[in-house]
Short mmCIF file of C-alpha atoms in Angstrom, two decimals:
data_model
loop_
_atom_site.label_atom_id
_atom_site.label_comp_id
_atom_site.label_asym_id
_atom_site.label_seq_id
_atom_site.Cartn_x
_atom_site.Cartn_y
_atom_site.Cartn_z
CA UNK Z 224 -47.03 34.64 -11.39
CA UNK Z 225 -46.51 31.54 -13.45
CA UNK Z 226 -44.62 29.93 -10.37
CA UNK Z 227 -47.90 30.90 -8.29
CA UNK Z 228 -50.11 29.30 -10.31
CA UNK Z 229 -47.88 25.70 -11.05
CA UNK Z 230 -47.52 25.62 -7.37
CA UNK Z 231 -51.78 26.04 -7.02
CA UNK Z 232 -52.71 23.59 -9.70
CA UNK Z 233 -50.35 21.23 -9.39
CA UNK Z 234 -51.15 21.09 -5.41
CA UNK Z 235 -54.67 21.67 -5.23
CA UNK Z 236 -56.09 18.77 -7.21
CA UNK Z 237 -58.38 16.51 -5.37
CA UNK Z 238 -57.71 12.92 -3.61
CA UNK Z 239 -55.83 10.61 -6.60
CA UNK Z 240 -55.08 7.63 -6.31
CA UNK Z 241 -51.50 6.79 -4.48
CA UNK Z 242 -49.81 6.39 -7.63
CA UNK Z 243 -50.18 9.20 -8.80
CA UNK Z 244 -50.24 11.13 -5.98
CA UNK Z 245 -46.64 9.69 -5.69
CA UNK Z 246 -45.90 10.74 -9.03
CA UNK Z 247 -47.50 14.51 -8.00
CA UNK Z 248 -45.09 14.73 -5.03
CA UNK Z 249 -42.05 14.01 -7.08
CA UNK Z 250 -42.84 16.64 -9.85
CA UNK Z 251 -43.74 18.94 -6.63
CA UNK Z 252 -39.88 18.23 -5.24
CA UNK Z 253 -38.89 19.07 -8.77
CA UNK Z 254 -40.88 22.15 -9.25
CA UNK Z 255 -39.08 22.93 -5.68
CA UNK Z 256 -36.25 22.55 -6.37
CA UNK Z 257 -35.93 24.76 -9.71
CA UNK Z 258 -38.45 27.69 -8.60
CA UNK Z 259 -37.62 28.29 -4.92
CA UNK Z 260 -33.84 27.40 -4.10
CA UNK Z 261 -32.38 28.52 -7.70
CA UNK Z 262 -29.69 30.27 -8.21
CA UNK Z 263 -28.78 33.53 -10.34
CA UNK Z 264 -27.35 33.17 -13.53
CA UNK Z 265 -23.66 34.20 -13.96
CA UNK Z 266 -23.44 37.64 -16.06
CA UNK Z 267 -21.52 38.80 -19.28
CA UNK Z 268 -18.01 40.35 -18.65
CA UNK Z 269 -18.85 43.32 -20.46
CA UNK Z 270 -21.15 44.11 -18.06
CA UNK Z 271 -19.38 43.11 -14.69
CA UNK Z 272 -16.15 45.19 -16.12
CA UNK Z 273 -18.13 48.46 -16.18
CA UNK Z 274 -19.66 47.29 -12.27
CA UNK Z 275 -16.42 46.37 -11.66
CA UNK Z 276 -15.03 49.95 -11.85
CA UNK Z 277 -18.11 51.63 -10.31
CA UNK Z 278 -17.65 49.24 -7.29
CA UNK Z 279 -14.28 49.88 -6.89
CA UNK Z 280 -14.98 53.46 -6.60
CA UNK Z 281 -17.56 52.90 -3.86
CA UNK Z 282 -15.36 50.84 -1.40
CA UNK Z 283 -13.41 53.90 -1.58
CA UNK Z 284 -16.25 56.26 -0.97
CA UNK Z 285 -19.78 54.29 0.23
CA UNK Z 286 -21.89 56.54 -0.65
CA UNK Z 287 -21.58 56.18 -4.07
CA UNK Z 288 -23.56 52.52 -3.52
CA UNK Z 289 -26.56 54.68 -4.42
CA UNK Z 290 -25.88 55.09 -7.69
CA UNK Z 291 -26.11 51.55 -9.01
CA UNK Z 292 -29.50 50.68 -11.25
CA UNK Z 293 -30.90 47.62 -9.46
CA UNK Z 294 -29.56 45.78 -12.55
CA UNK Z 295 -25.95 47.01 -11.49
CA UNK Z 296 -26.62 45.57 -8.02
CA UNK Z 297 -27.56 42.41 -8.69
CA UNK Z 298 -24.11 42.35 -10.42
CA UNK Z 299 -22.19 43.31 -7.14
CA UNK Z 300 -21.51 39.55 -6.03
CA UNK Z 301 -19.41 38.71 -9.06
CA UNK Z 302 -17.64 42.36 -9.51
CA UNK Z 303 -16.64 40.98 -5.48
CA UNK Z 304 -15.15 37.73 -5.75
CA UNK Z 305 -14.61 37.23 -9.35
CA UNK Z 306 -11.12 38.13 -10.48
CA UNK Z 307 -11.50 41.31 -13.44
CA UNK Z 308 -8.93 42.92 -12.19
CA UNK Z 309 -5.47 42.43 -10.37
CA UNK Z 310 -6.72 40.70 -7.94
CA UNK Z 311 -10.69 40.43 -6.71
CA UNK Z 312 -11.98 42.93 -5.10
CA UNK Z 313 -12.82 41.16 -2.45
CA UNK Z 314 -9.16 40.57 -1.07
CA UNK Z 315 -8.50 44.58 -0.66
CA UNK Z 316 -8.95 45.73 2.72
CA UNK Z 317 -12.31 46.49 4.02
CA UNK Z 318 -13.27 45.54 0.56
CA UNK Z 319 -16.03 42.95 2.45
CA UNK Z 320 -17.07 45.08 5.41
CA UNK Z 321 -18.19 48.07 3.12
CA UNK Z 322 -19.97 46.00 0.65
CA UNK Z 323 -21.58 43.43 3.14
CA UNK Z 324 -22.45 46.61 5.00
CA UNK Z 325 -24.18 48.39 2.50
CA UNK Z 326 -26.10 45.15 1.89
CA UNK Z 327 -27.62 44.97 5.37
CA UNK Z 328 -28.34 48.22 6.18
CA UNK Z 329 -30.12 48.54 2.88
CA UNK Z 330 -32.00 45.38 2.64
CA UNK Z 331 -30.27 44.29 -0.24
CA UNK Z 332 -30.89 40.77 0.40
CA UNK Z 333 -31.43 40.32 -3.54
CA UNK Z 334 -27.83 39.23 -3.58
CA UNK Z 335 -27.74 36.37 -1.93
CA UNK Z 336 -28.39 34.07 -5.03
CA UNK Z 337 -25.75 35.75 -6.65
CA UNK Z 338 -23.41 35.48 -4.37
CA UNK Z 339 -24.08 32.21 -3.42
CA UNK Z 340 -23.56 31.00 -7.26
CA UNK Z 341 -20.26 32.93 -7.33
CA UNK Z 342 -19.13 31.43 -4.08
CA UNK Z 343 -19.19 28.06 -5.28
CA UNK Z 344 -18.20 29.16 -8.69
CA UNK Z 345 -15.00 30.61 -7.24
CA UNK Z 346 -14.34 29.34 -4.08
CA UNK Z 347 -11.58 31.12 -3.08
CA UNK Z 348 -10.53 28.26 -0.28
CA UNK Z 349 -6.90 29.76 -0.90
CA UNK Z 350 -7.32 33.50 -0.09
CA UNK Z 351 -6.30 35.34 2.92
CA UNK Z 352 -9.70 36.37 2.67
CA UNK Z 353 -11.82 33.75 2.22
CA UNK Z 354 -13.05 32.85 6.11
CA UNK Z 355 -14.42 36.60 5.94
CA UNK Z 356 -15.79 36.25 2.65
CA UNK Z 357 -18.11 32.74 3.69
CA UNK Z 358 -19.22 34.48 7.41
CA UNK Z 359 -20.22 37.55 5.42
CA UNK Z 360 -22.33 35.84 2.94
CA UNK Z 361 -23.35 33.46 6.18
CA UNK Z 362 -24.57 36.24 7.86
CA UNK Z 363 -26.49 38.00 5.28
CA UNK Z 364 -28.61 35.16 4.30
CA UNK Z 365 -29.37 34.55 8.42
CA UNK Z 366 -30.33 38.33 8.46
CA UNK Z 367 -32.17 37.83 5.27
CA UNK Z 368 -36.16 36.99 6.13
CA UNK Z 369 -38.35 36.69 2.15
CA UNK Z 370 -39.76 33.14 1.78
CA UNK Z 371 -37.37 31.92 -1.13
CA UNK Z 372 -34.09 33.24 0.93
CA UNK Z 373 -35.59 31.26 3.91
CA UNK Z 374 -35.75 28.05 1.85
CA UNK Z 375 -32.00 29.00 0.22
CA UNK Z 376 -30.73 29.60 4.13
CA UNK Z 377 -32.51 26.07 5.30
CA UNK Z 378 -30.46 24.15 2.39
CA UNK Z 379 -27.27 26.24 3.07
CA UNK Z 380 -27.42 24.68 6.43
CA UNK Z 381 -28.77 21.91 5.84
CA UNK Z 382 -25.59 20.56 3.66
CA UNK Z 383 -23.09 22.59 5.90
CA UNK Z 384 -22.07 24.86 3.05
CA UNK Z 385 -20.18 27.35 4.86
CA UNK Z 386 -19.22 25.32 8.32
CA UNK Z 387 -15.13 24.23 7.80
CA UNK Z 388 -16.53 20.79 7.73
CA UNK Z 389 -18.42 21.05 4.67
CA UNK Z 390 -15.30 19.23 2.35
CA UNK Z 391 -15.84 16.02 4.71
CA UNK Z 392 -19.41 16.16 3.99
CA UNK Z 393 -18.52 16.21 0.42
CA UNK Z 394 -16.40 13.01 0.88
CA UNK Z 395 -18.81 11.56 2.76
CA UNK Z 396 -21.67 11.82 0.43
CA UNK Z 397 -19.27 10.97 -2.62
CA UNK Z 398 -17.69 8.50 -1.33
CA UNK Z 399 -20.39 6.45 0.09
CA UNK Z 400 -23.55 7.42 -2.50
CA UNK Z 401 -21.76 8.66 -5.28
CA UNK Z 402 -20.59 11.87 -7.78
CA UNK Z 403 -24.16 12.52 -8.86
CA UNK Z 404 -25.22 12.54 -5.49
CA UNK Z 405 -22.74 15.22 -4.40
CA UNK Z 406 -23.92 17.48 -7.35
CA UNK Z 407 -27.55 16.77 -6.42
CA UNK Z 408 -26.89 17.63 -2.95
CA UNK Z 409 -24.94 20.93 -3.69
CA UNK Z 410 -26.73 22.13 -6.50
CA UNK Z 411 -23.60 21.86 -8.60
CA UNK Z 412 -26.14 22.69 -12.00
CA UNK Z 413 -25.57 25.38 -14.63
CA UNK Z 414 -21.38 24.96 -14.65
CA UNK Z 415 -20.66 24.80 -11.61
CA UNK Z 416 -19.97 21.27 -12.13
CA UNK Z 417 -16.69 23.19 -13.52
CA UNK Z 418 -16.43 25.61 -10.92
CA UNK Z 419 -13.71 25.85 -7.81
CA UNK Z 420 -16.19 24.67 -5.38
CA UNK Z 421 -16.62 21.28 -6.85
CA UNK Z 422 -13.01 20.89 -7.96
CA UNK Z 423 -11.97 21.35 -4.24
CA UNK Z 424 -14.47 18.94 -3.28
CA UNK Z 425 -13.02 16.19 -5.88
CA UNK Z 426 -10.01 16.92 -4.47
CA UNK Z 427 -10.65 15.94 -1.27
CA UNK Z 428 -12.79 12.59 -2.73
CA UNK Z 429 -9.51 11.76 -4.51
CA UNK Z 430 -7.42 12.12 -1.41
CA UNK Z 431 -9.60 10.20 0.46
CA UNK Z 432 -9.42 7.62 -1.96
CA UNK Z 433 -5.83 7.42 -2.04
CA UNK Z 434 -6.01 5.96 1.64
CA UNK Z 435 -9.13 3.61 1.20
CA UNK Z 436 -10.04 2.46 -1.96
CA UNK Z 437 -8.20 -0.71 -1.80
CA UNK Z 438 -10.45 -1.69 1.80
CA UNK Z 439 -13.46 -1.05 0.00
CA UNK Z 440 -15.53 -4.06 -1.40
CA UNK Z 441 -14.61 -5.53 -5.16
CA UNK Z 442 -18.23 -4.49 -5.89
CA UNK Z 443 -18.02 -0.72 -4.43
CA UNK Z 444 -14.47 -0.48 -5.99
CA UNK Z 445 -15.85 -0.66 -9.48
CA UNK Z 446 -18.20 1.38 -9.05
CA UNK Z 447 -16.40 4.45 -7.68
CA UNK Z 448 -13.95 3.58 -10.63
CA UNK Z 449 -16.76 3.65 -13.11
CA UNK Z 450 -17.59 7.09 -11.67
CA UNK Z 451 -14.48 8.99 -11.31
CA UNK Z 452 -13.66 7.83 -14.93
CA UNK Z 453 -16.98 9.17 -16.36
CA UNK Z 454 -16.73 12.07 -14.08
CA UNK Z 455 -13.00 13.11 -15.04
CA UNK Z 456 -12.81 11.92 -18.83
CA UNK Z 457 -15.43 13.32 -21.23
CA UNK Z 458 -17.16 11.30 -24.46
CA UNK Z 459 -14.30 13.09 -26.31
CA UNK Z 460 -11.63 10.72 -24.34
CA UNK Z 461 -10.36 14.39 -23.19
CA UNK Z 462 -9.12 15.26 -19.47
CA UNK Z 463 -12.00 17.32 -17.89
CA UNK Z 464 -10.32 19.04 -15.21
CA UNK Z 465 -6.74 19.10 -16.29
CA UNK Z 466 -5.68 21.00 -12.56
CA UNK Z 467 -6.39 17.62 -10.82
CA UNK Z 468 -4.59 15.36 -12.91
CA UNK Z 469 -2.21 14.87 -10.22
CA UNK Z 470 -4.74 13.78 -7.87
CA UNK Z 471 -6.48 11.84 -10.10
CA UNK Z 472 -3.50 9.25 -10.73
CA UNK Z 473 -2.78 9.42 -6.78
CA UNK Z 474 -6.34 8.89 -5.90
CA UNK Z 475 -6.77 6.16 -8.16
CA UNK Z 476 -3.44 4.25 -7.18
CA UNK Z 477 -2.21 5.38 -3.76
CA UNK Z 478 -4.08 2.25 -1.92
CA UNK Z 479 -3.16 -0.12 -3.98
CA UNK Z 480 0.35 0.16 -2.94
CA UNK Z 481 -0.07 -3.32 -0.93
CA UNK Z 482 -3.49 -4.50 -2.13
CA UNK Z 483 -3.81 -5.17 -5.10
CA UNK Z 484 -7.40 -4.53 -7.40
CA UNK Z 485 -9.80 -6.82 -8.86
CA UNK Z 486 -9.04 -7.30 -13.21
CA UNK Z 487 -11.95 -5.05 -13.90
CA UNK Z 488 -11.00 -2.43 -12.36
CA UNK Z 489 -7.14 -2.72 -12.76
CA UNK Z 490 -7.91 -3.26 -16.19
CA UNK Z 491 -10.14 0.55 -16.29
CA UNK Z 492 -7.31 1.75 -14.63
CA UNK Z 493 -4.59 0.06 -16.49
CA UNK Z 494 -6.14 1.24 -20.00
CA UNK Z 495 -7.40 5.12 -19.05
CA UNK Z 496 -3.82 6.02 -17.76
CA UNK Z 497 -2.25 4.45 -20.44
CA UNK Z 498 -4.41 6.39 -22.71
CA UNK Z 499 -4.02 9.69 -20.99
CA UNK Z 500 -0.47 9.03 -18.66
CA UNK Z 501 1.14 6.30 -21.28
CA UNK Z 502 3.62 3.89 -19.90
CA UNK Z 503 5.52 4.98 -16.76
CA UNK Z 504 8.20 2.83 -17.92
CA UNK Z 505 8.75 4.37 -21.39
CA UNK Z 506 8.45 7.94 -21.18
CA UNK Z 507 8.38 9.95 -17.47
CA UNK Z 508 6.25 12.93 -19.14
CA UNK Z 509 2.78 12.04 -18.62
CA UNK Z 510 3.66 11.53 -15.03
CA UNK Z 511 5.20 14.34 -14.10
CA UNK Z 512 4.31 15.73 -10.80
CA UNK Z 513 2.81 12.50 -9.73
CA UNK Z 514 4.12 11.30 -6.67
CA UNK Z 515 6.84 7.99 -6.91
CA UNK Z 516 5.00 5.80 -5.12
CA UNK Z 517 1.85 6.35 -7.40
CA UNK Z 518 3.54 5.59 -10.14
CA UNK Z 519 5.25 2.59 -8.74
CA UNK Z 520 1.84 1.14 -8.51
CA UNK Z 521 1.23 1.53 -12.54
CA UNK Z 522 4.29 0.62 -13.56
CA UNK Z 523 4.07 -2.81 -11.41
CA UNK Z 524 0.66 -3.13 -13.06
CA UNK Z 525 2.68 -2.51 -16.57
CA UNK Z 526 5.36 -5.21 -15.28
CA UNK Z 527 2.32 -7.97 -15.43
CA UNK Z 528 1.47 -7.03 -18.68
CA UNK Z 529 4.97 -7.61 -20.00
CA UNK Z 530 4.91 -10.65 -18.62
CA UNK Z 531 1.61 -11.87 -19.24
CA UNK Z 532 2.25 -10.70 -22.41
CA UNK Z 533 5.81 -12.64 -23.35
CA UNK Z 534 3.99 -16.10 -21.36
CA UNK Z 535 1.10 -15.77 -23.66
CA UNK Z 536 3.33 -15.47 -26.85
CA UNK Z 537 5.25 -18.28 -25.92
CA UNK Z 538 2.40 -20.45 -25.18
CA UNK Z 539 1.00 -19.64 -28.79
CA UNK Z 540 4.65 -20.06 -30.28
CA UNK Z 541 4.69 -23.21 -28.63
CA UNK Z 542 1.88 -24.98 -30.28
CA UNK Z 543 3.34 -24.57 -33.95
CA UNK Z 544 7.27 -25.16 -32.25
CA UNK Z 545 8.56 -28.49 -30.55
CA UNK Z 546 11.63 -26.88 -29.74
CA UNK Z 547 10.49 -23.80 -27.84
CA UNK Z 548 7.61 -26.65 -26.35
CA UNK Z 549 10.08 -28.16 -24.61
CA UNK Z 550 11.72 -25.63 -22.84
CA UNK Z 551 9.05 -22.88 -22.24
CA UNK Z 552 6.34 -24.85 -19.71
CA UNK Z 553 9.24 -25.39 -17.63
CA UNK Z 554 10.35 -21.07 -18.04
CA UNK Z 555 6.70 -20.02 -17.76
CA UNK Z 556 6.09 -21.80 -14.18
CA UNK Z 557 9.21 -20.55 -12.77
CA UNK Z 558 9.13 -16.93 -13.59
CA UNK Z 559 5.18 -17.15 -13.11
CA UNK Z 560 6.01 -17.57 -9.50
CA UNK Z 561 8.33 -14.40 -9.14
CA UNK Z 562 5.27 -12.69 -10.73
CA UNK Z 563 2.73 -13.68 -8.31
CA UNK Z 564 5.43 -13.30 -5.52
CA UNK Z 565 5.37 -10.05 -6.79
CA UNK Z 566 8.95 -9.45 -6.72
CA UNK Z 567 9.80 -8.53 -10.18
CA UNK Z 568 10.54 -4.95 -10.18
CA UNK Z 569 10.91 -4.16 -13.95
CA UNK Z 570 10.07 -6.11 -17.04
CA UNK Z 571 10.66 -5.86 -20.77
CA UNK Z 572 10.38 -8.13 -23.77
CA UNK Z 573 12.41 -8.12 -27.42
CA UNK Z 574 10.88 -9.38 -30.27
CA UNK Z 575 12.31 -10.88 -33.38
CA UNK Z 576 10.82 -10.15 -36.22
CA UNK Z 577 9.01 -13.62 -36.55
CA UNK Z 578 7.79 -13.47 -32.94
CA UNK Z 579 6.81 -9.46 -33.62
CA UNK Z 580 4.20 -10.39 -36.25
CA UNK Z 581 3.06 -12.87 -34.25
CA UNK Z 582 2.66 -10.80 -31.11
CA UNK Z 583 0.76 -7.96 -33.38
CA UNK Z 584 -2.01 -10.58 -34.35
CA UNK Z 585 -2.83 -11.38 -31.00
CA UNK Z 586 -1.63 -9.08 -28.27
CA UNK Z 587 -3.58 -6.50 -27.03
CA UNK Z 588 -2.86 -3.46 -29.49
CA UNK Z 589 -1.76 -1.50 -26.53
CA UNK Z 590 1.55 -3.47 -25.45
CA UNK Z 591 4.68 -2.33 -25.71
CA UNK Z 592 7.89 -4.56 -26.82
CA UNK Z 593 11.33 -3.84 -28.07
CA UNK Z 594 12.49 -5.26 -31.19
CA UNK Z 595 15.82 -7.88 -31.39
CA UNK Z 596 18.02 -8.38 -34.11
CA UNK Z 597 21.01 -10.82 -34.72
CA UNK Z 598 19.26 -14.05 -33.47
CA UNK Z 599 16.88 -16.12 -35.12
CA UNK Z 600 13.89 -13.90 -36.30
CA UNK Z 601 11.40 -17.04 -34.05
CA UNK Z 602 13.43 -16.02 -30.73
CA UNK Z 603 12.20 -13.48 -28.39
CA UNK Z 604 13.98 -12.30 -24.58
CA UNK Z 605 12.21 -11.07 -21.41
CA UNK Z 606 14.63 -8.67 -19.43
CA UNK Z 607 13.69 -8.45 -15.56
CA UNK Z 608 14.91 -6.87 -12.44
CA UNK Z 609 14.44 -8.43 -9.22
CA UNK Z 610 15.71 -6.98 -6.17
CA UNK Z 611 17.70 -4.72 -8.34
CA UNK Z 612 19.53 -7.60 -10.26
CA UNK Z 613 19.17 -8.32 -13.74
CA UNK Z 614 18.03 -11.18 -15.82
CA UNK Z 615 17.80 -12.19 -19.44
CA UNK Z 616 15.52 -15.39 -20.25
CA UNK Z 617 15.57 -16.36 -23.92
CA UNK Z 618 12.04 -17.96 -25.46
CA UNK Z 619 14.15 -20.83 -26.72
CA UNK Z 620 17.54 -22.25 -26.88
CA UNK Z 621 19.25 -19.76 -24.75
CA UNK Z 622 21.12 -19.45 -21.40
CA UNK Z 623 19.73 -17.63 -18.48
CA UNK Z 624 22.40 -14.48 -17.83
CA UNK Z 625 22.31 -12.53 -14.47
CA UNK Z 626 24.01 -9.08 -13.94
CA UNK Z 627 24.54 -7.90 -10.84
CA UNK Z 628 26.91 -4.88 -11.55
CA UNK Z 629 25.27 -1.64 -12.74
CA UNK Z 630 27.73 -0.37 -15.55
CA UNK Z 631 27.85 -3.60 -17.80
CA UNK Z 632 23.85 -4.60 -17.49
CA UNK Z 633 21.75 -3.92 -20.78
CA UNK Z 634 19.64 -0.59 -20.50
CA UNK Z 635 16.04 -1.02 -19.96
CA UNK Z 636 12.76 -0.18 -22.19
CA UNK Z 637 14.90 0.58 -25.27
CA UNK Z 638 12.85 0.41 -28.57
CA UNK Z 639 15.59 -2.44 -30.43
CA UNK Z 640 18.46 -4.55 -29.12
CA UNK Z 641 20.91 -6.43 -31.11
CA UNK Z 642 20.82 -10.36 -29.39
CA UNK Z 643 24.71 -9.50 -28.23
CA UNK Z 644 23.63 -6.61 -26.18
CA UNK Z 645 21.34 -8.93 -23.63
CA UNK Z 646 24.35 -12.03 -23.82
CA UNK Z 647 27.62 -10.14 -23.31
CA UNK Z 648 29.28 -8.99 -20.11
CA UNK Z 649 27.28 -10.96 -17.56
CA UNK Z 650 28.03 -11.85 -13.96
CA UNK Z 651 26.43 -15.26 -14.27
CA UNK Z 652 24.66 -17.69 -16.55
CA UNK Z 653 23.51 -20.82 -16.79
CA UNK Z 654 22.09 -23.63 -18.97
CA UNK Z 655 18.16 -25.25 -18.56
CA UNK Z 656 19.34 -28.77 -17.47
CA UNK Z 657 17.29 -31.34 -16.06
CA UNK Z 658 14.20 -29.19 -15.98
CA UNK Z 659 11.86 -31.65 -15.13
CA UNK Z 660 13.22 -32.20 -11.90
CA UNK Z 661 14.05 -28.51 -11.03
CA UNK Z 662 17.72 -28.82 -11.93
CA UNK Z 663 18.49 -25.06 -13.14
CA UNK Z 664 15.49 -23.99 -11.22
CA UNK Z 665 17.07 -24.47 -7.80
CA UNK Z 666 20.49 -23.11 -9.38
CA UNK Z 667 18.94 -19.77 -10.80
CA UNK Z 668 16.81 -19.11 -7.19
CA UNK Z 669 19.51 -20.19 -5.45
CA UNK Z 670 21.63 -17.41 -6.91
CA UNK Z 671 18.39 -14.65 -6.69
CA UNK Z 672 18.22 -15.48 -3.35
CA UNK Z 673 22.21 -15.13 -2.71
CA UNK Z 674 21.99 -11.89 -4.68
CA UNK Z 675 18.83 -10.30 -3.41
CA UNK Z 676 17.52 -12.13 -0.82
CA UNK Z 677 14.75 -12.94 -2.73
CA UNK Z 678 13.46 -16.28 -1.93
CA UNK Z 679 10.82 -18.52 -4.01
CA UNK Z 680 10.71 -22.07 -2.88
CA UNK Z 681 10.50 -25.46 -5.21
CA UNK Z 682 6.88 -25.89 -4.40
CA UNK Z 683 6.11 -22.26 -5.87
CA UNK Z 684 8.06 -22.52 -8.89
CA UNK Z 685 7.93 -26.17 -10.24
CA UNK Z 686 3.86 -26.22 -10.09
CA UNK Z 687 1.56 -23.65 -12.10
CA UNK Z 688 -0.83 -23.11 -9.08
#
């Protein structure tokens, strides 16, 4: 009665004017949308175990349907499909015919909230069973003829929920509105935000994403980012749905394989999987499961960092140091252009103890650095790999070392290094002579590019454009 009456006084009023008349429609859309396509509430386990039993009896023997209460009945859709036992009941043999029967022939079309909610609650996309399972519950809500099941079967097909393209709809809708839209759309309210249905549906966003983020505009890119952050990491900073972790990191990285992102929204990216992955580089564990090339993507991402990282301490070092001054501008241009070539495969930086208390006033508090020991506590080294050779650069006085034999090369993203580990053993090295005219520039590229093929030409790396 009290929906009744809303729906008479709200839309009975006389001729306002078109404000609020605009205003009236919206509240009636509302009132619509809670009152005549809601869906059932999900019950207590106690009480589905004891339906549960009584409904496993009656698959067995039908006519023991009549002795559920109409309470028990409305409980039917979740003793089905939700899993109290073994397995759900819904995946034993004839388990849906009988039930969906008994439904039909007895006009039981009170279930169809129910089982809608528990369809998309479950959403059993895996089972054997689950093509029967959405044409049963298809058919009973075309059979079923009460105003509020007509308005539930016009929105059912309206948003395609049980044709096999209803995931690409999903996409679609996600992927070109947004999240909120999708959960508008499918009614996704009362925890099902949480439930199967939705997570398959992210799923496929994420996948989708994986191929065509990077195309989309700078503008669109940020947004989606913005979104599928908020939507996958609560105001705790915790995971939200901890099964799709996988796809999450592939979804977010997979397309930027060739093109890179804009900084904001490498730099979301950069800091959430740091916070929830951590460094690729360091530790494997937070990545486990993610596919390579995903994570080739982060830890190239990490690889700028390092070196953005060791060119901004050295710029900073150089302002208090004439020494370091004079040989660093020349350093910084020419492995700035292997960055932006982006040919450097690996990167890592050792610290002295001078340069570490520098670093920790001014770095960002989330970069990673080894400490070195056995030089002069001022010095610092960056270690790269390019093309699968090795290189040591040295922040001041120091030769240039390349290794291009596997067994005597330093080890990479240690925690400390003693200065004699990233000198000794080397294939080649070489001294920074007559760096203003590009002296052990051409040498050192010259050598890269016997050793790896890796060629960056005099223009690139003696200007800082």
């Amino acid at each position: 009665m009290a929906t009744k009456s809303l729906n008479f006084d709200m839309f009975t009023m006389p001729a306002l004017r078109t404000e609020s008349v605009s205003e009236l429609l919206k509240a009636k859309e509302y009132v619509q949308s809670i009152f005549e396509l809601s869906l059932a509430d999900a019950p207590e386990l106690v009480d589905l175990e004891a339906v549960y039993q009584k409904l496993l009896k009656a698959i067995e023997e039908p006519s023991l349907f009549s002795q559920f209460s109409r309470r028990e009945e409305k409980l039917i859709p979740w003793a089905l499909v939700q899993r109290i036992g073994e397995e759900p009941l819904f995946e034993q043999e004839r388990a849906i015919s009988i039930t969906f029967s008994w439904f039909l022939d007895s006009d039981r079309f009170q279930a169809v909230p129910g089982l809608i909610q528990v369809f998309l609650s479950e959403y059993p996309v895996n089972s054997r069973k689950f093509s029967e399972l959405k044409g049963a519950i298809s058919e009973l809500i075309i059979k079923a003829d009460t105003p509020k099941l007509n308005k539930l079967r016009e929105w059912a097909q309206s948003v395609s929920l049980f044709s096999p393209n209803v995931m690409q709809r999903f996409t679609k809708i996600a992927v070109n509105e947004s999240i909120v839209d999708c959960i508008s759309t499918y009614r996704l309210h009362r925890g099902l935000n949480f439930g199967n249905f939705f997570k398959v549906g992210l799923q496929s966003v994420l996948t989708e994403l994986g191929a065509s983020l990077s195309e989309m505009s700078s503008s669109r890119q940020l947004f989606i980012v913005d979104e599928m952050i908020n939507t996958f990491i609560d105001s705790e900073k915790q995971f939200i749905y901890p099964s799709l972790r996988n796809d999450f990191a592939e979804g977010m990285l997979l397309s930027y394989q060739i093109t890179p992102p804009k900084k904001r929204s490498k730099e979301k990216l950069k800091k959430l999987f740091l916070a929830h992955y951590g460094d690729p580089r360091i530790s494997k564990s937070g990545w486990i499961g993610v596919s390579e090339e995903a994570v080739d993507v982060m830890r190239g991402w990490m690889v700028e960092n390092t070196m953005n990282d060791f060119f901004n301490l050295l710029s900073h070092v150089a302002k208090t140091d004439s020494t370091a001054d004079h040989h660093w501008v020349y350093r910084k241009r020419f492995w700035n252009a292997y960055l932006k070539k982006g040919v450097i495969q690996e990167a890592w930086v050792a610290l002295g103890p001078q340069a570490k208390v520098q670093a920790r006033n001014f770095l960002n508090h989330g970069s990673a650095f080894a400490t070195l020991s056995g030089g002069a506590p001022n010095h610092s080294s960056l270690i790269m790999v390019i093309g699968g050779v090795l290189v040591t650069e040295w922040s001041h006085s120091g030769k240039y070392r390349v290794w291009d034999r596997d067994l005597s090369r330093p080890k990479l993203y240690k925690g400390a290094y003693r200065r004699s580990e990233l000198i000794s053993n080397c294939d080649y090295e070489g001294a920074h002579h007559s760096s203003d005219s590009g002296g052990w520039q051409y040498k050192l590229s010259t050598l890269i590019n016997d050793l790896t093929g890796v060629s960056v030409s005099s223009r690139e790396y003696m200007n800082d454009r």
